[in-house]
C-alpha positions as CSV (number, residue, x, y, z in Angstrom):
1,M,0.0,0.0,0.0
2,P,1.5,3.3,-1.0
3,P,2.0,6.0,1.7
4,Q,-0.6,8.3,0.2
5,E,-3.3,5.6,0.3
6,Y,-2.4,4.7,3.9
7,R,-2.7,8.4,5.0
8,S,-6.0,8.7,3.2
9,K,-7.4,5.6,4.9
10,L,-6.0,6.7,8.2
11,F,-7.6,10.1,7.9
12,D,-11.0,8.5,6.9
13,V,-11.0,6.3,10.0
14,M,-10.0,9.1,12.3
15,F,-12.7,11.3,10.9
16,Q,-15.3,8.6,11.3
17,R,-14.3,8.0,14.9
18,Y,-14.3,11.7,15.7
19,A,-17.8,12.1,14.3
20,K,-19.1,9.1,16.1
21,H,-17.5,10.1,19.4
22,H,-18.9,13.6,19.2
23,G,-22.3,12.7,17.9
24,I,-21.9,14.4,14.6
25,N,-24.4,12.8,12.3
26,N,-25.0,15.3,9.4
27,V,-21.3,15.7,8.3
28,R,-19.9,13.4,5.6
29,L,-16.5,12.7,4.1
30,S,-15.9,12.0,0.4
31,V,-12.6,10.8,-1.0
32,V,-11.7,11.8,-4.5
33,E,-9.0,9.7,-6.1
34,I,-7.0,11.0,-9.1
35,N,-4.6,8.9,-11.0
36,G,-1.4,10.9,-11.5
37,T,1.5,10.0,-13.7
38,D,3.4,8.1,-11.0
39,E,1.0,7.9,-8.1
40,I,-2.6,8.3,-7.0
41,Y,-3.6,11.6,-5.3
42,Y,-6.4,11.7,-2.6
43,F,-8.5,14.7,-1.9
44,H,-10.9,14.6,1.1
45,V,-14.1,16.7,0.9
46,I,-15.9,17.2,4.2
47,Y,-19.4,18.5,3.9
48,R,-22.8,18.6,5.5
49,E,-25.5,16.3,4.1
50,I,-27.5,19.2,2.8
51,H,-24.5,20.2,0.6
52,S,-24.0,16.7,-1.0
53,M,-24.7,18.1,-4.5
54,L,-22.0,20.8,-4.0
55,A,-19.6,18.1,-2.8
56,A,-20.2,16.1,-5.9
57,L,-19.5,19.1,-8.0
58,I,-16.3,19.8,-6.1
59,G,-15.3,16.1,-6.6
60,S,-16.0,16.2,-10.4
61,D,-14.2,19.5,-10.7
62,L,-11.1,18.2,-8.9
63,K,-11.1,15.1,-11.2
64,E,-11.5,17.3,-14.3
65,G,-8.9,19.8,-13.3
66,F,-6.2,17.5,-11.9
67,G,-6.9,14.4,-13.8
68,K,-5.4,15.7,-17.0
């Protein structure tokens, strides 16, 4: 497992634990993976459920902008 993927998964688990421990139910985490020339890049988008459409737009914009 590459270091970038490990850090991404670690951050995901830490975020989920924090949200569960503090009773945060309406905040989500979305991971955007972009295939670079030599490695995969991971972007984490944290958003409230009511902003899920905006998070999807951010994810697609990141893929379009950085995925070239």
